[in-house]
Every structure is written in C-alpha cells, then in structure tokens.
C-alpha cells in the first residue's frame, strides 16, 4: 500500500523517512533500536525521491524504511551484536541481504536490538538492555491489565518481545519501519513475531545468503523476514532469495520471485497437526486457538490430519549440543586483534585473548563457549557431538516421512504462551528459558525447513498469539499462499498505540478488526 | 559425575574464556546433565548429519581474485597496528598454569 502511495506521489520518501525517524524517537522507551542511522537514511530517502520524480523507482521497495538486526554487517554503520565485544565496530561491508535491500532503494533506518550474539529467547540479554514489547503500551493490553497490588509501579508491567530478533519485531510492530531483517537459528524470528503480532518468516536453509550475518550456528542460521502482512514477506523474500557466490551454502537453483495468489479453494490441501507439538507448558488458550485454526481449515474443505514427529522432544537437547559446539567455534574469531574490543592486557597473546574475551562476552555467551568446548573434547566428541548429529538426522527424517505421506503443510503453535512480563521472565536463566521457549520452533531449523508465524488472535491479556506453518524445503510459495489465506480468515487486530495515533496518517493504517 | 578441576582448567585453556565464578561451573554441570538426555535415543545405524543440504553439490567458484585491495578499511577496526600489520603481544607464551593465573578455579 505504501509503495503505491510513493509511486502515486501521495507521500514522498523523505516525508515517510522523517515520520518513521520521529516515531522511533517517540517510541525510544521500547529500546528497539541500538543505532539509528538518521543522516544516511535521509540521504537514501532523498535519492529515492529523485528517482520517483523521474518516474524511475528501482522497484517496490524503493523509499521504503526498513530496519536490520544488529548482527548483520552494514557498511559504515556500527554493528554490535549487542555485545561489548563489538562495541564501536564499524562494518567495512554490507551483508548480502543488506546490499540487496539497499540496491532496491530501501531506506535503512537503523540497527535493531537483540540478545547478545543472538543467544536468547527474550531480547533481554544484550548490553544495551532489554527490548520492550510495543503491545505493553497498547490500549488492548492496558484495558485487560489487572495490577497485582496498589503500590505496583506503573512502569513495571511491560512484557518482553521474545527473541532474539526482538528489536526487529518491535520496530515492525510499532510502525517505525515497514519490514525488518532478523535471524533465525532456533526460532529467533518466529518467536518475537508471535509475541509482537507480526509476520515472521524463516526461509529454507540455503535459500537466502548468510554472507555478512555474524554466524551463530553455520548449519542452521538463516536471515529472517519480519513484516506486518504475509504479502510483504513474500515481496521481501523475492528480493533476497537466490544464490550468492559469497555464500557457498546457498543453493544454485534458479529462484523465481512470486506474487501470492488469493487462494479460494483449500480442498486440495492436506494440513498436518503434529501431536508432539502439544508440548508440556502449552497454554490452554493457545491450544484452543490451534484447535480452532485446524477446524477453520477443515470447515473450508481441507484435509486435516494428526501426524507424528516422534523425535520432537529431543530437538532442544540436540540443538543445545550442536549450537554450543558451533558457537564455540564461531566465537573463536573474537580475540581483539583485528576488530572489536581489545583488552589492555599485553603480557602474551594468549593472556590478551583470554582477557579480551573475559571483558567482551556476557555470561550466556561464555557459558555456551565453554559447554561447546566440553562436548568437543576428544573424550566427548563421539558421545555428544556425533550423537547429536545422528539425532539431528532422525529429527529431519521425521519431517521427510510426514511430508512424504502427502501432508502439504504443518500447523503448530509458535510459542507456549503469550508474552510474559519482563519481571517474570528474568526469574529463570537464559538457557532454561531458551530451552522452554524454543521447543516449538527449533525443529524446523534442525531440518532446514521454511516456517512462518502468522499473528492469529489476542490472548485474554490483550497480547498477540501467533500460529506457525511449516512447509517443505524450498516450497515457500505454497507455504506463504496458505499463510496468506489463513491471515485473511483471522483478521488479526491492529495495535492501538498512543504514539502511533499521533503520527498517524492513512499510510500507516491497515484495515483489520478482531474476529477470530 | 562432577567435572574435574583438571577438565575445567583444560576448558579454560581451550576456550580462552574463564568460568568467572561457581555459577559458571554450575552452568556447565547443568548443560552436561541436560545433554545426557541424548543418550536415551537409539541411533544405531544412523549416520551423523552435517548439513541439511548434504544431497547437493557444494558451490565452488573459480579461483580468481575478484575483490580486495581494502587494507586501509580493514585496518581501521584494529586497535593496535603498525604500518600494515596487526600487532599482537608476544606469542609462544602459554597461558599461566592454574595456580598462577587469575581464575576462580584456583581455590578448588
């Protein structure tokens, strides 16, 4: 919609950019952005405006403000991964996905906040502080909120965004940008998408280039796309997907960008409901929503069947071992010598490295490095690392079997509950939280499959709840087509934020009303 | 089984990251306990999986230089440098032994 507005001249790129920048300023309390690239964004907007005046926009994304998670390299802009280790690090290059967006004329507003090095499921463990879920300030949440005591601090009931791409999700949810990049290794794009009521797409591993994405787990990481609707996600996907010679883990097949058709007949679809996703701790609210969604498909004529992915419950343990092992390897590059933080200790190379890493990494990162190294010790390698790799194959095979039996798409919950208040979230440590929260999203990363969170309804507390669709490898078109159909049926409500109302013009409005 | 101090020391050497305090060591213990659940799964006859793209040929490009000449740019981010060199403190000096370095494990 906004792209059409730009084309028709109803709004100018610079005006759009200014409005987004000023909205970022007035929603600063969300802490969604680590760096706001005001000057460069305005310049990009000006260039875009010139192109529109000449009638030569680069494409649909020309002039559209976007945000990028701070673990993607952005030339000339600080990239910190929310860690002391990279504070002050100015990337010398653009990640491929960033470059692609810029080449299309997108306006990069800034870098969004995350858990340190993308490790976490709350966006609470970065050095710049936690990200606040915009829905904490929505009329919908405030109306339903019952304070536990009279003396309770008014500001203490805000809820988390989920993570680790919380900043990106919050940025999209609060209308400060039209699309944002996240990353997804265990659910890091889908989890915050669910909590913030936005669409979060995890593409198939190998579809989108990871060049420039600071790696966590090389065999599972993917760039994630966060938008306010499925159509937008398809557009961004179309611009980012495809082989990159700089990332040899991208497949070489030709990728054809697609436009989503409006599915009217779902009778040929077979939707699988994996029973293991009825995980312990799943809230009764979400269970009911999941069931309602299944009925929606059934009533529309689709075939809805229960399926089994028996190794689901081992995906977190498996992830735990493989992730820490790959992290131990990937974090080894941070030694203070070529970039990033460097300790003043200079008695020897090794002691400098040790001191640098001691000063630069937080407990979560250090913990994973040490665990990873443990699992890879000679005496443990076979029993832990190799064992986990075998279990990984079993998990991946579960999906192959199910999709091979005629199921087209899997429908599952995305999270166990709606967003919890920050005060409650921090009572448990990062690893425990991640283990709990990732259970519904992690297996898709294990198997490399595409998955998407679609905002479905508001919980009793007035907070977003989303459902997840998992598709076959490289079948994003089918996945998104079904997701779009579902999105249309549920008509998820728009967030009602004071700040946005003040800045509101037709451009930011979307039509929905609560009805699911 | 608790992890021995020797192994903890060894890990600090390998990782060049320290345990900081008893919580750090506890964290590792818990992580190992958690990972032990893997042994419940029967993986007889199952091959380890390195990558989900294992059925495809890895892309290899021609060994041609297509970019570079960015020495100045790359040096910008380094703190200690001399001309076109990154400067490191003296090497070949191993990390001090357990008794001699600043580590939480010392008292164990």
Coordinates of C-alpha atoms in Angstrom, one line a residue:
Chain A
X1 CA 0.0 0.0 0.0
X2 CA 2.7 2.4 1.0
X3 CA 4.7 1.6 -2.1
X4 CA 1.7 2.5 -4.3
X5 CA 1.4 5.8 -2.3
X6 CA 5.0 6.6 -3.1
X7 CA 4.5 5.8 -6.7
X8 CA 1.4 8.0 -6.9
X9 CA 3.2 10.8 -5.2
X10 CA 0.7 10.8 -2.3
X11 CA 3.7 10.8 0.1
X12 CA 7.3 11.5 -0.5
X13 CA 10.2 9.2 0.6
X14 CA 11.7 11.9 2.6
X15 CA 8.5 12.6 4.4
X16 CA 8.0 8.9 5.1
X17 CA 11.5 8.7 6.4
X18 CA 11.1 11.7 8.6
X19 CA 7.9 10.3 10.1
X20 CA 9.5 7.0 10.8
X21 CA 12.5 8.6 12.4
X22 CA 10.4 10.8 14.6
X23 CA 8.2 7.8 15.6
X24 CA 11.4 6.0 16.5
X25 CA 12.3 8.9 18.8
X26 CA 8.9 9.0 20.5
X27 CA 9.0 5.2 21.0
X28 CA 12.5 5.3 22.3
X29 CA 11.4 3.7 25.5
X30 CA 10.8 0.4 23.6
X31 CA 14.6 0.2 23.2
X32 CA 14.1 -1.5 19.8
X33 CA 17.0 0.3 18.1
X34 CA 20.6 0.2 19.0
X35 CA 21.7 2.6 16.3
X36 CA 19.6 5.0 14.3
X37 CA 21.3 6.0 11.0
X38 CA 19.4 9.2 10.7
X39 CA 21.8 11.0 8.3
X40 CA 22.3 8.1 5.9
X41 CA 18.6 7.3 6.0
X42 CA 17.6 10.8 5.0
X43 CA 20.2 10.8 2.2
X44 CA 18.8 7.5 0.9
X45 CA 15.3 8.9 1.1
X46 CA 16.4 11.9 -0.9
X47 CA 17.9 9.7 -3.6
X48 CA 14.7 7.7 -3.7
X49 CA 12.7 10.9 -4.1
X50 CA 14.8 11.9 -7.0
X51 CA 14.1 8.6 -8.7
X52 CA 10.4 8.8 -8.1
X53 CA 10.3 12.3 -9.6
X54 CA 12.0 11.0 -12.7
X55 CA 9.4 8.2 -12.7
X56 CA 12.2 5.6 -12.3
X57 CA 11.8 3.9 -9.0
X58 CA 14.1 0.9 -8.6
X59 CA 11.2 -1.3 -7.5
X60 CA 8.5 -1.9 -5.0
X61 CA 10.9 -1.3 -2.1
X62 CA 12.3 2.0 -3.3
X63 CA 12.0 4.5 -0.5
X64 CA 10.6 2.1 2.0
X65 CA 12.0 2.4 5.5
X66 CA 13.4 -0.8 6.9
X67 CA 15.4 -1.9 9.9
X68 CA 18.1 -4.5 10.2
X69 CA 19.0 -6.7 13.2
X70 CA 22.3 -5.7 14.7
X71 CA 24.1 -8.9 13.8
X72 CA 24.1 -8.1 10.1
X73 CA 27.1 -6.2 8.8
X74 CA 26.2 -2.7 7.5
X75 CA 29.0 -0.7 5.8
X76 CA 29.8 2.4 7.7
X77 CA 27.3 1.7 10.5
X78 CA 28.2 0.3 13.8
X79 CA 27.4 -3.4 14.2
X80 CA 27.5 -4.6 17.8
X81 CA 25.5 -7.8 18.1
X82 CA 24.5 -6.2 21.4
X83 CA 27.9 -7.2 22.8
X84 CA 30.8 -5.3 24.4
X85 CA 33.0 -7.4 22.1
X86 CA 31.8 -5.4 19.1
X87 CA 31.0 -2.0 20.5
X88 CA 32.5 0.5 18.2
X89 CA 32.9 -1.9 15.4
X90 CA 32.1 -0.2 12.1
X91 CA 31.5 -2.8 9.4
X92 CA 33.6 -2.4 6.3
X93 CA 31.0 -4.1 4.2
X94 CA 27.3 -4.8 3.7
X95 CA 25.9 -8.2 4.3
X96 CA 24.5 -9.5 1.0
X97 CA 20.9 -9.2 2.2
X98 CA 21.5 -5.7 3.3
X99 CA 23.1 -4.9 0.0
X100 CA 20.2 -6.3 -1.9
X101 CA 17.7 -4.2 0.1
X102 CA 19.8 -1.1 -0.5
X103 CA 20.1 -1.9 -4.2
X104 CA 16.4 -1.8 -4.3
X105 CA 16.3 1.6 -2.8
X106 CA 15.2 0.7 0.6
X107 CA 15.9 3.2 3.3
X108 CA 17.9 1.8 6.2
X109 CA 16.7 3.5 9.4
X110 CA 18.9 1.7 11.8
X111 CA 20.1 -1.5 13.6
X112 CA 17.8 -3.2 16.0
X113 CA 18.4 -4.6 19.4
X114 CA 18.8 -8.3 20.2
X115 CA 20.0 -10.8 22.8
X116 CA 23.8 -10.7 22.8
X117 CA 25.1 -12.5 19.8
X118 CA 21.5 -13.7 19.1
X119 CA 21.6 -16.1 22.1
X120 CA 18.4 -16.0 23.9
X121 CA 14.6 -16.0 23.5
X122 CA 13.7 -12.7 25.2
X123 CA 15.8 -10.0 23.7
X124 CA 16.7 -9.2 27.2
X125 CA 20.3 -10.3 27.4
X126 CA 22.1 -7.6 25.3
X127 CA 24.4 -4.9 26.6
X128 CA 22.0 -2.2 25.5
X129 CA 19.3 -3.5 27.7
X130 CA 16.0 -5.4 27.0
X131 CA 13.5 -4.6 24.3
X132 CA 10.0 -3.8 25.4
X133 CA 7.1 -5.2 23.5
X134 CA 5.0 -2.4 22.0
X135 CA 1.9 -4.2 22.9
X136 CA 2.7 -3.5 26.6
X137 CA 1.6 0.1 25.8
X138 CA -1.3 -0.8 23.7
X139 CA -4.9 0.0 24.6
X140 CA -5.7 -3.7 24.2
X141 CA -3.2 -4.7 26.9
X142 CA -3.8 -1.8 29.2
X143 CA -7.6 -2.5 29.2
X144 CA -7.1 -6.0 30.3
X145 CA -4.3 -5.4 32.8
X146 CA -5.1 -6.1 36.5
X147 CA -2.3 -4.8 38.8
X148 CA -1.3 -7.2 41.4
X149 CA -1.2 -4.5 44.1
X150 CA -1.9 -0.8 44.6
X151 CA 1.7 0.1 45.1
X152 CA 2.8 -1.7 41.9
X153 CA 5.0 0.6 39.8
X154 CA 3.1 1.7 36.7
X155 CA 6.0 1.0 34.5
X156 CA 6.8 -2.5 35.8
X157 CA 4.2 -4.5 33.9
X158 CA 5.7 -4.3 30.4
X159 CA 6.2 -7.6 28.6
X160 CA 9.1 -8.9 26.6
X161 CA 9.2 -9.1 22.9
X162 CA 10.6 -12.6 22.7
X163 CA 13.9 -13.2 20.9
X164 CA 16.4 -13.0 19.8
X165 CA 15.2 -10.6 17.0
X166 CA 13.0 -8.7 19.5
X167 CA 14.2 -5.3 18.3
X168 CA 13.2 -6.0 14.7
X169 CA 9.8 -7.4 15.7
X170 CA 9.2 -4.4 18.0
X171 CA 10.2 -2.0 15.2
X172 CA 7.8 -3.5 12.7
X173 CA 5.0 -3.9 15.3
X174 CA 5.3 -0.2 16.4
X175 CA 5.2 1.0 12.8
X176 CA 8.6 2.6 12.8
X177 CA 9.5 0.6 9.7
X178 CA 7.8 -1.5 7.1
X179 CA 9.9 -4.5 7.2
X180 CA 12.9 -5.7 9.2
X181 CA 15.5 -8.3 9.0
X182 CA 16.0 -10.8 11.8
X183 CA 17.9 -14.0 12.0
X184 CA 16.6 -17.4 12.9
X185 CA 18.6 -20.3 14.4
X186 CA 16.2 -21.8 16.9
X187 CA 13.2 -19.6 16.4
X188 CA 14.7 -16.2 16.8
X189 CA 12.5 -14.6 14.1
X190 CA 9.3 -16.5 14.7
X191 CA 9.2 -16.3 18.5
X192 CA 9.3 -12.4 18.7
X193 CA 7.0 -12.3 15.7
X194 CA 4.4 -14.2 17.6
X195 CA 4.8 -12.1 20.8
X196 CA 4.7 -8.8 18.8
X197 CA 1.9 -9.7 16.5
X198 CA 3.8 -9.6 13.2
X199 CA 4.6 -12.0 10.4
X200 CA 7.9 -13.7 10.9
X201 CA 9.3 -15.8 8.1
X202 CA 12.1 -18.3 8.4
X203 CA 13.1 -19.3 4.9
X204 CA 14.5 -22.7 3.9
X205 CA 18.2 -23.1 4.8
X206 CA 20.2 -22.3 1.7
X207 CA 17.7 -20.0 0.1
X208 CA 18.9 -16.7 1.4
X209 CA 22.6 -15.7 1.7
X210 CA 24.2 -15.6 5.1
X211 CA 27.2 -13.6 3.9
X212 CA 27.6 -10.8 6.4
X213 CA 25.3 -12.3 9.0
X214 CA 27.5 -12.8 12.0
X215 CA 27.3 -16.5 12.5
X216 CA 25.9 -18.4 15.4
X217 CA 25.3 -21.9 14.1
X218 CA 26.5 -22.2 10.5
X219 CA 24.4 -25.2 9.7
X220 CA 21.1 -23.7 11.0
X221 CA 21.3 -19.9 10.8
X222 CA 19.1 -18.1 8.3
X223 CA 18.2 -14.5 7.8
X224 CA 14.6 -13.9 8.9
X225 CA 12.0 -11.5 7.5
X226 CA 9.6 -9.6 9.7
X227 CA 6.6 -7.7 8.2
X228 CA 3.1 -6.7 9.0
X229 CA 1.5 -9.0 6.5
X230 CA 2.2 -12.1 4.5
X231 CA 2.2 -10.3 1.1
X232 CA 5.0 -8.0 2.3
X233 CA 7.0 -11.0 3.5
X234 CA 6.7 -12.6 0.0
X235 CA 7.9 -9.3 -1.6
X236 CA 11.0 -9.1 0.6
X237 CA 11.7 -12.8 0.1
X238 CA 11.5 -12.3 -3.6
X239 CA 14.2 -9.7 -3.4
X240 CA 16.5 -11.6 -1.1
X241 CA 16.4 -15.2 -2.2
X242 CA 18.8 -16.7 -4.6
X243 CA 22.3 -18.0 -5.0
X244 CA 25.1 -15.9 -3.6
X245 CA 28.7 -16.7 -4.8
X246 CA 29.9 -15.3 -1.5
X247 CA 27.9 -17.9 0.5
X248 CA 28.6 -21.4 -0.8
X249 CA 25.8 -22.8 1.4
X250 CA 23.2 -21.1 -0.8
X251 CA 21.7 -23.4 -3.4
X252 CA 22.4 -22.8 -7.0
X253 CA 18.8 -23.5 -8.3
X254 CA 17.2 -20.5 -10.0
X255 CA 14.8 -18.7 -7.7
X256 CA 11.8 -17.1 -9.2
X257 CA 10.2 -14.4 -7.1
X258 CA 6.4 -14.9 -6.9
X259 CA 3.3 -13.0 -6.2
X260 CA 0.9 -14.6 -3.9
X261 CA -2.4 -15.6 -5.4
X262 CA -5.6 -15.4 -3.4
X263 CA -6.3 -18.9 -2.5
X264 CA -10.0 -19.7 -2.6
X265 CA -10.1 -23.4 -2.7
X266 CA -8.3 -25.2 0.1
X267 CA -9.9 -28.6 -0.5
X268 CA -6.8 -30.0 -2.2
X269 CA -4.7 -29.1 0.9
X270 CA -3.5 -31.6 3.4
X271 CA -2.7 -30.0 6.8
X272 CA -0.8 -32.0 9.3
X273 CA -1.2 -31.4 13.1
X274 CA 1.9 -32.9 14.8
X275 CA 0.7 -34.2 18.1
X276 CA 4.1 -33.8 19.8
X277 CA 3.7 -30.0 19.5
X278 CA 1.1 -30.2 22.2
X279 CA 4.1 -29.7 24.4
X280 CA 4.1 -29.5 28.2
X281 CA 3.5 -26.0 29.3
X282 CA 1.4 -25.1 26.2
X283 CA -1.2 -22.6 27.5
X284 CA -4.8 -23.7 27.2
X285 CA -5.6 -20.5 25.3
X286 CA -3.1 -21.3 22.6
X287 CA -4.2 -24.9 22.5
X288 CA -7.8 -23.8 21.9
X289 CA -6.6 -21.4 19.2
X290 CA -4.7 -24.1 17.5
X291 CA -7.7 -26.3 17.5
X292 CA -9.9 -23.6 16.2
X293 CA -7.4 -23.0 13.4
X294 CA -7.5 -26.7 12.5
X295 CA -11.3 -26.5 12.4
X296 CA -11.1 -23.5 10.1
X297 CA -9.2 -25.5 7.6
X298 CA -11.4 -28.5 8.0
X299 CA -14.6 -26.5 7.5
X300 CA -13.1 -24.9 4.4
X301 CA -12.7 -28.4 2.9
X302 CA -9.0 -29.1 3.6
X303 CA -7.9 -32.5 4.8
X304 CA -6.7 -32.0 8.4
X305 CA -4.9 -35.0 9.9
X306 CA -3.0 -35.7 13.1
X307 CA 0.6 -36.7 12.4
X308 CA 3.6 -37.7 14.5
X309 CA 7.1 -36.3 14.6
X310 CA 8.4 -38.6 17.3
X311 CA 11.8 -37.0 17.9
X312 CA 10.5 -33.5 18.5
X313 CA 11.2 -33.6 22.2
X314 CA 14.9 -34.2 21.6
X315 CA 15.3 -31.3 19.3
X316 CA 16.1 -28.9 22.2
X317 CA 18.8 -31.2 23.6
X318 CA 20.2 -31.9 20.2
X319 CA 20.2 -28.1 19.5
X320 CA 21.9 -27.5 22.8
X321 CA 24.9 -29.6 21.9
X322 CA 25.2 -28.7 18.2
X323 CA 24.6 -25.0 18.9
X324 CA 27.2 -24.7 21.7
X325 CA 29.7 -26.6 19.6
X326 CA 29.3 -24.4 16.6
X327 CA 29.2 -21.3 18.8
X328 CA 32.5 -22.3 20.5
X329 CA 34.0 -22.4 17.0
X330 CA 32.4 -19.3 15.7
X331 CA 33.2 -17.2 18.7
X332 CA 36.9 -18.1 18.5
X333 CA 37.4 -15.3 16.0
X334 CA 36.9 -12.7 18.7
X335 CA 40.3 -12.2 20.0
X336 CA 40.7 -8.4 19.9
X337 CA 43.4 -8.5 17.3
X338 CA 41.7 -7.5 14.1
X339 CA 38.4 -5.9 15.3
X340 CA 36.3 -5.4 18.3
X341 CA 37.2 -5.0 21.9
X342 CA 40.8 -5.5 22.9
X343 CA 42.0 -5.8 26.4
X344 CA 44.9 -3.7 27.7
X345 CA 46.5 -6.9 29.0
X346 CA 49.5 -7.5 26.8
X347 CA 51.8 -9.9 28.6
X348 CA 51.2 -12.6 26.0
X349 CA 49.0 -13.3 23.0
X350 CA 47.0 -15.9 24.9
X351 CA 46.5 -13.9 28.0
X352 CA 45.4 -10.9 25.9
X353 CA 42.9 -13.1 24.1
X354 CA 41.6 -14.5 27.4
X355 CA 41.3 -11.1 29.0
X356 CA 39.6 -9.6 25.8
X357 CA 37.1 -12.4 25.8
X358 CA 36.5 -12.2 29.5
X359 CA 35.8 -8.5 29.2
X360 CA 33.8 -8.7 25.9
X361 CA 31.4 -11.6 26.3
X362 CA 28.5 -11.9 28.7
X363 CA 27.8 -14.9 30.9
X364 CA 25.4 -16.5 28.3
X365 CA 28.0 -16.4 25.5
X366 CA 30.8 -17.6 27.7
X367 CA 28.7 -20.4 29.1
X368 CA 27.9 -21.6 25.6
X369 CA 31.5 -21.4 24.5
X370 CA 32.7 -23.5 27.5
X371 CA 29.9 -26.0 27.1
X372 CA 30.6 -26.3 23.4
X373 CA 34.3 -26.9 24.0
X374 CA 33.4 -29.6 26.6
X375 CA 31.2 -31.5 24.1
X376 CA 34.0 -31.4 21.6
X377 CA 36.8 -32.7 23.8
X378 CA 38.2 -35.9 22.4
X379 CA 36.6 -38.0 25.1
X380 CA 33.2 -36.5 24.5
X381 CA 33.1 -35.9 20.8
X382 CA 31.6 -39.2 19.8
X383 CA 29.2 -39.3 22.7
X384 CA 27.8 -35.8 22.4
X385 CA 28.6 -34.1 19.2
X386 CA 28.4 -37.0 16.8
X387 CA 25.5 -38.4 18.8
X388 CA 23.6 -35.1 18.4
X389 CA 24.3 -35.1 14.7
X390 CA 22.7 -38.5 14.5
X391 CA 19.7 -37.3 16.4
X392 CA 19.5 -34.4 14.0
X393 CA 19.1 -36.8 11.1
X394 CA 16.3 -38.6 13.0
X395 CA 14.5 -35.3 13.5
X396 CA 14.9 -34.3 9.9
X397 CA 13.7 -37.7 8.8
X398 CA 10.6 -37.3 10.9
X399 CA 9.6 -34.4 8.6
X400 CA 10.6 -36.2 5.5
X401 CA 8.3 -39.1 6.4
X402 CA 5.4 -36.8 7.2
X403 CA 5.7 -34.7 4.1
X404 CA 6.3 -37.8 2.1
X405 CA 3.0 -39.2 3.2
X406 CA 1.1 -36.5 1.4
X407 CA 0.9 -33.7 4.0
X408 CA 1.5 -30.3 2.4
X409 CA 1.8 -28.0 5.4
X410 CA 2.1 -28.5 9.2
X411 CA 0.1 -26.3 11.5
X412 CA 1.5 -25.8 15.0
X413 CA 1.6 -23.2 17.8
X414 CA 4.6 -20.8 17.7
X415 CA 5.0 -20.2 21.4
X416 CA 3.9 -21.8 24.6
X417 CA 2.1 -18.7 25.9
X418 CA 1.6 -15.0 25.2
X419 CA 4.4 -12.6 26.2
X420 CA 5.3 -12.7 29.8
X421 CA 6.2 -9.7 31.9
X422 CA 9.9 -8.9 32.0
X423 CA 10.0 -9.1 35.7
X424 CA 8.8 -12.7 35.5
X425 CA 10.9 -13.7 32.5
X426 CA 14.2 -12.8 34.2
X427 CA 13.5 -15.1 37.1
X428 CA 14.8 -18.0 35.1
X429 CA 18.2 -18.1 33.5
X430 CA 18.7 -17.7 29.8
X431 CA 19.4 -21.4 29.0
X432 CA 16.3 -22.6 30.8
X433 CA 14.2 -20.0 29.1
X434 CA 15.6 -20.8 25.7
X435 CA 15.0 -24.5 26.2
X436 CA 11.4 -23.9 27.1
X437 CA 10.6 -21.3 24.5
X438 CA 12.3 -22.8 21.5
X439 CA 10.6 -26.2 21.7
X440 CA 8.0 -25.3 19.1
X441 CA 10.3 -23.6 16.6
X442 CA 13.7 -25.3 16.9
X443 CA 12.9 -28.5 14.9
X444 CA 12.3 -26.5 11.7
X445 CA 15.9 -25.2 12.0
X446 CA 17.2 -28.7 12.6
X447 CA 15.6 -29.9 9.4
X448 CA 16.3 -26.6 7.5
X449 CA 12.6 -26.2 6.6
X450 CA 10.7 -23.0 5.9
X451 CA 8.3 -21.8 8.6
X452 CA 6.2 -18.8 9.3
X453 CA 4.4 -17.2 12.2
X454 CA 1.1 -15.7 11.4
X455 CA -0.5 -13.4 14.1
X456 CA -3.8 -15.1 14.9
X457 CA -5.6 -13.5 17.8
X458 CA -5.3 -11.6 21.0
X459 CA -5.0 -13.5 24.3
X460 CA -7.1 -12.9 27.3
X461 CA -4.4 -10.4 28.5
X462 CA -4.8 -8.5 25.2
X463 CA -1.5 -9.7 23.8
X464 CA -0.8 -11.3 20.4
X465 CA -0.7 -15.0 19.8
X466 CA 0.5 -16.5 16.6
X467 CA 0.4 -19.8 14.9
X468 CA 3.1 -21.4 12.9
X469 CA 3.1 -23.1 9.5
X470 CA 6.0 -25.3 8.5
X471 CA 6.4 -26.2 4.8
X472 CA 8.5 -28.4 2.6
X473 CA 12.0 -27.5 1.7
X474 CA 12.1 -24.6 -0.8
X475 CA 8.3 -24.6 -1.1
X476 CA 7.9 -21.0 0.2
X477 CA 5.4 -20.2 -2.4
X478 CA 3.0 -22.9 -1.1
X479 CA 3.8 -22.0 2.5
X480 CA 3.1 -18.3 2.0
X481 CA 0.0 -18.9 0.0
X482 CA -1.6 -20.9 2.8
X483 CA -0.3 -18.4 5.4
X484 CA -2.0 -15.6 3.4
X485 CA -5.3 -17.5 3.2
X486 CA -5.1 -18.0 7.0
X487 CA -4.2 -14.4 7.7
X488 CA -7.3 -13.3 5.7
X489 CA -9.5 -15.6 7.7
X490 CA -8.4 -14.5 11.1
X491 CA -8.3 -10.7 10.6
X492 CA -5.8 -10.0 13.4
X493 CA -6.4 -6.6 15.0
X494 CA -4.2 -3.6 14.6
X495 CA -2.3 -2.5 17.6
X496 CA -3.7 0.7 19.2
X497 CA -0.7 2.7 20.3
X498 CA -0.9 6.3 21.5
X499 CA 2.4 7.3 19.9
X500 CA 1.3 5.9 16.5
X501 CA -2.0 7.6 16.6
X502 CA -0.3 11.0 17.0
X503 CA 1.8 10.3 13.9
X504 CA -0.9 8.6 12.1
X505 CA -1.9 9.3 8.6
X506 CA -3.7 7.0 6.1
X507 CA -0.4 5.5 5.1
X508 CA 0.1 3.6 8.4
X509 CA -3.5 2.3 8.7
X510 CA -4.4 -1.3 8.0
X511 CA -8.0 -2.4 7.9
X512 CA -8.4 -5.2 10.3
X513 CA -10.8 -5.9 13.1
X514 CA -10.8 -8.7 15.7
X515 CA -12.9 -11.6 14.8
X516 CA -11.1 -14.8 15.3
Chain B
X1 CA 29.7 -37.3 37.9
X2 CA 31.2 -33.8 38.5
X3 CA 33.6 -32.4 36.1
X4 CA 37.1 -32.4 37.5
X5 CA 39.2 -29.3 38.0
X6 CA 41.7 -30.6 35.5
X7 CA 39.0 -30.7 32.8
X8 CA 37.7 -27.3 33.8
X9 CA 41.2 -25.9 33.7
X10 CA 41.7 -27.6 30.3
X11 CA 38.5 -26.0 29.0
X12 CA 39.6 -22.5 30.1
X13 CA 42.8 -23.1 28.1
X14 CA 41.0 -24.3 25.0
X15 CA 38.3 -21.7 25.0
X16 CA 40.4 -18.8 26.4
X17 CA 37.3 -17.9 28.3
X18 CA 37.0 -18.3 32.1
X19 CA 34.4 -19.7 34.4
X20 CA 34.3 -16.5 36.4
X21 CA 32.5 -18.0 39.4
X22 CA 30.8 -21.0 40.8
X23 CA 27.7 -20.1 38.8
X24 CA 29.7 -20.6 35.7
X25 CA 30.8 -24.0 36.7
X26 CA 27.3 -24.9 37.8
X27 CA 26.1 -23.8 34.4
X28 CA 28.4 -26.3 32.7
X29 CA 27.3 -29.1 35.0
X30 CA 23.7 -28.4 34.2
X31 CA 24.5 -28.2 30.5
X32 CA 26.1 -31.6 30.6
X33 CA 23.2 -33.1 32.6
X34 CA 20.8 -31.7 30.0
X35 CA 22.8 -33.0 27.1
X36 CA 22.9 -36.5 28.6
X37 CA 19.3 -36.9 27.6
X38 CA 20.6 -37.6 24.1
X39 CA 21.7 -41.0 25.2
X40 CA 18.0 -42.0 25.5
X41 CA 17.7 -42.0 21.8
X42 CA 18.5 -45.1 19.8
X43 CA 20.8 -44.1 17.0
X44 CA 22.0 -47.5 15.8
X45 CA 22.7 -47.4 12.2
X46 CA 22.1 -43.7 11.9
X47 CA 24.7 -41.6 10.1
X48 CA 25.6 -38.2 11.6
X49 CA 24.1 -35.3 9.7
X50 CA 26.4 -32.4 9.0
X51 CA 24.2 -30.3 6.8
X52 CA 20.6 -30.4 5.6
X53 CA 22.0 -29.7 2.1
X54 CA 24.1 -32.9 2.1
X55 CA 22.4 -34.2 -1.0
X56 CA 23.6 -31.3 -3.1
X57 CA 27.0 -30.3 -4.5
X58 CA 28.7 -27.5 -2.7
X59 CA 29.2 -24.4 -4.8
X60 CA 32.8 -23.8 -5.6
X61 CA 33.8 -20.7 -7.5
X62 CA 36.8 -20.2 -9.8
X63 CA 40.0 -19.3 -8.0
X64 CA 40.0 -15.8 -9.5
X65 CA 40.6 -12.7 -7.5
X66 CA 37.5 -10.5 -7.8
X67 CA 37.9 -8.1 -4.9
X68 CA 40.3 -6.9 -2.3
X69 CA 42.7 -4.0 -2.0
X70 CA 40.9 -2.8 1.1
X71 CA 43.8 -2.9 3.5
X72 CA 43.2 0.5 4.9
X73 CA 39.5 -0.2 5.5
X74 CA 40.2 -3.5 7.3
X75 CA 42.9 -1.9 9.5
X76 CA 40.5 0.7 10.7
X77 CA 38.9 -1.6 13.1
X78 CA 42.0 -2.8 14.8
X79 CA 43.3 -1.1 17.9
X80 CA 46.9 -1.9 17.7
X81 CA 48.6 -1.8 14.4
X82 CA 51.9 -0.7 12.8
X83 CA 52.0 0.0 9.1
X84 CA 50.1 -2.8 7.6
X85 CA 50.5 -5.2 10.5
X86 CA 48.1 -6.2 13.3
X87 CA 50.2 -6.1 16.4
X88 CA 49.9 -8.9 18.9
X89 CA 51.7 -9.3 22.3
X90 CA 54.4 -11.9 22.4
X91 CA 53.3 -15.3 21.4
X92 CA 54.7 -18.7 22.4
X93 CA 54.0 -17.9 26.0
X94 CA 51.3 -20.3 27.2
X95 CA 48.5 -19.2 29.5
X96 CA 49.7 -19.3 33.1
X97 CA 49.1 -22.6 34.9
X98 CA 46.1 -22.9 37.2
X99 CA 48.0 -21.8 40.3
X100 CA 49.5 -18.8 38.7
X101 CA 46.6 -17.2 36.9
X102 CA 43.6 -15.2 37.9
X103 CA 40.9 -17.7 37.9
X104 CA 38.0 -18.8 40.0
X105 CA 39.2 -22.3 39.8
X106 CA 42.3 -21.6 41.8
X107 CA 40.9 -22.4 45.1
X108 CA 39.4 -25.8 44.0

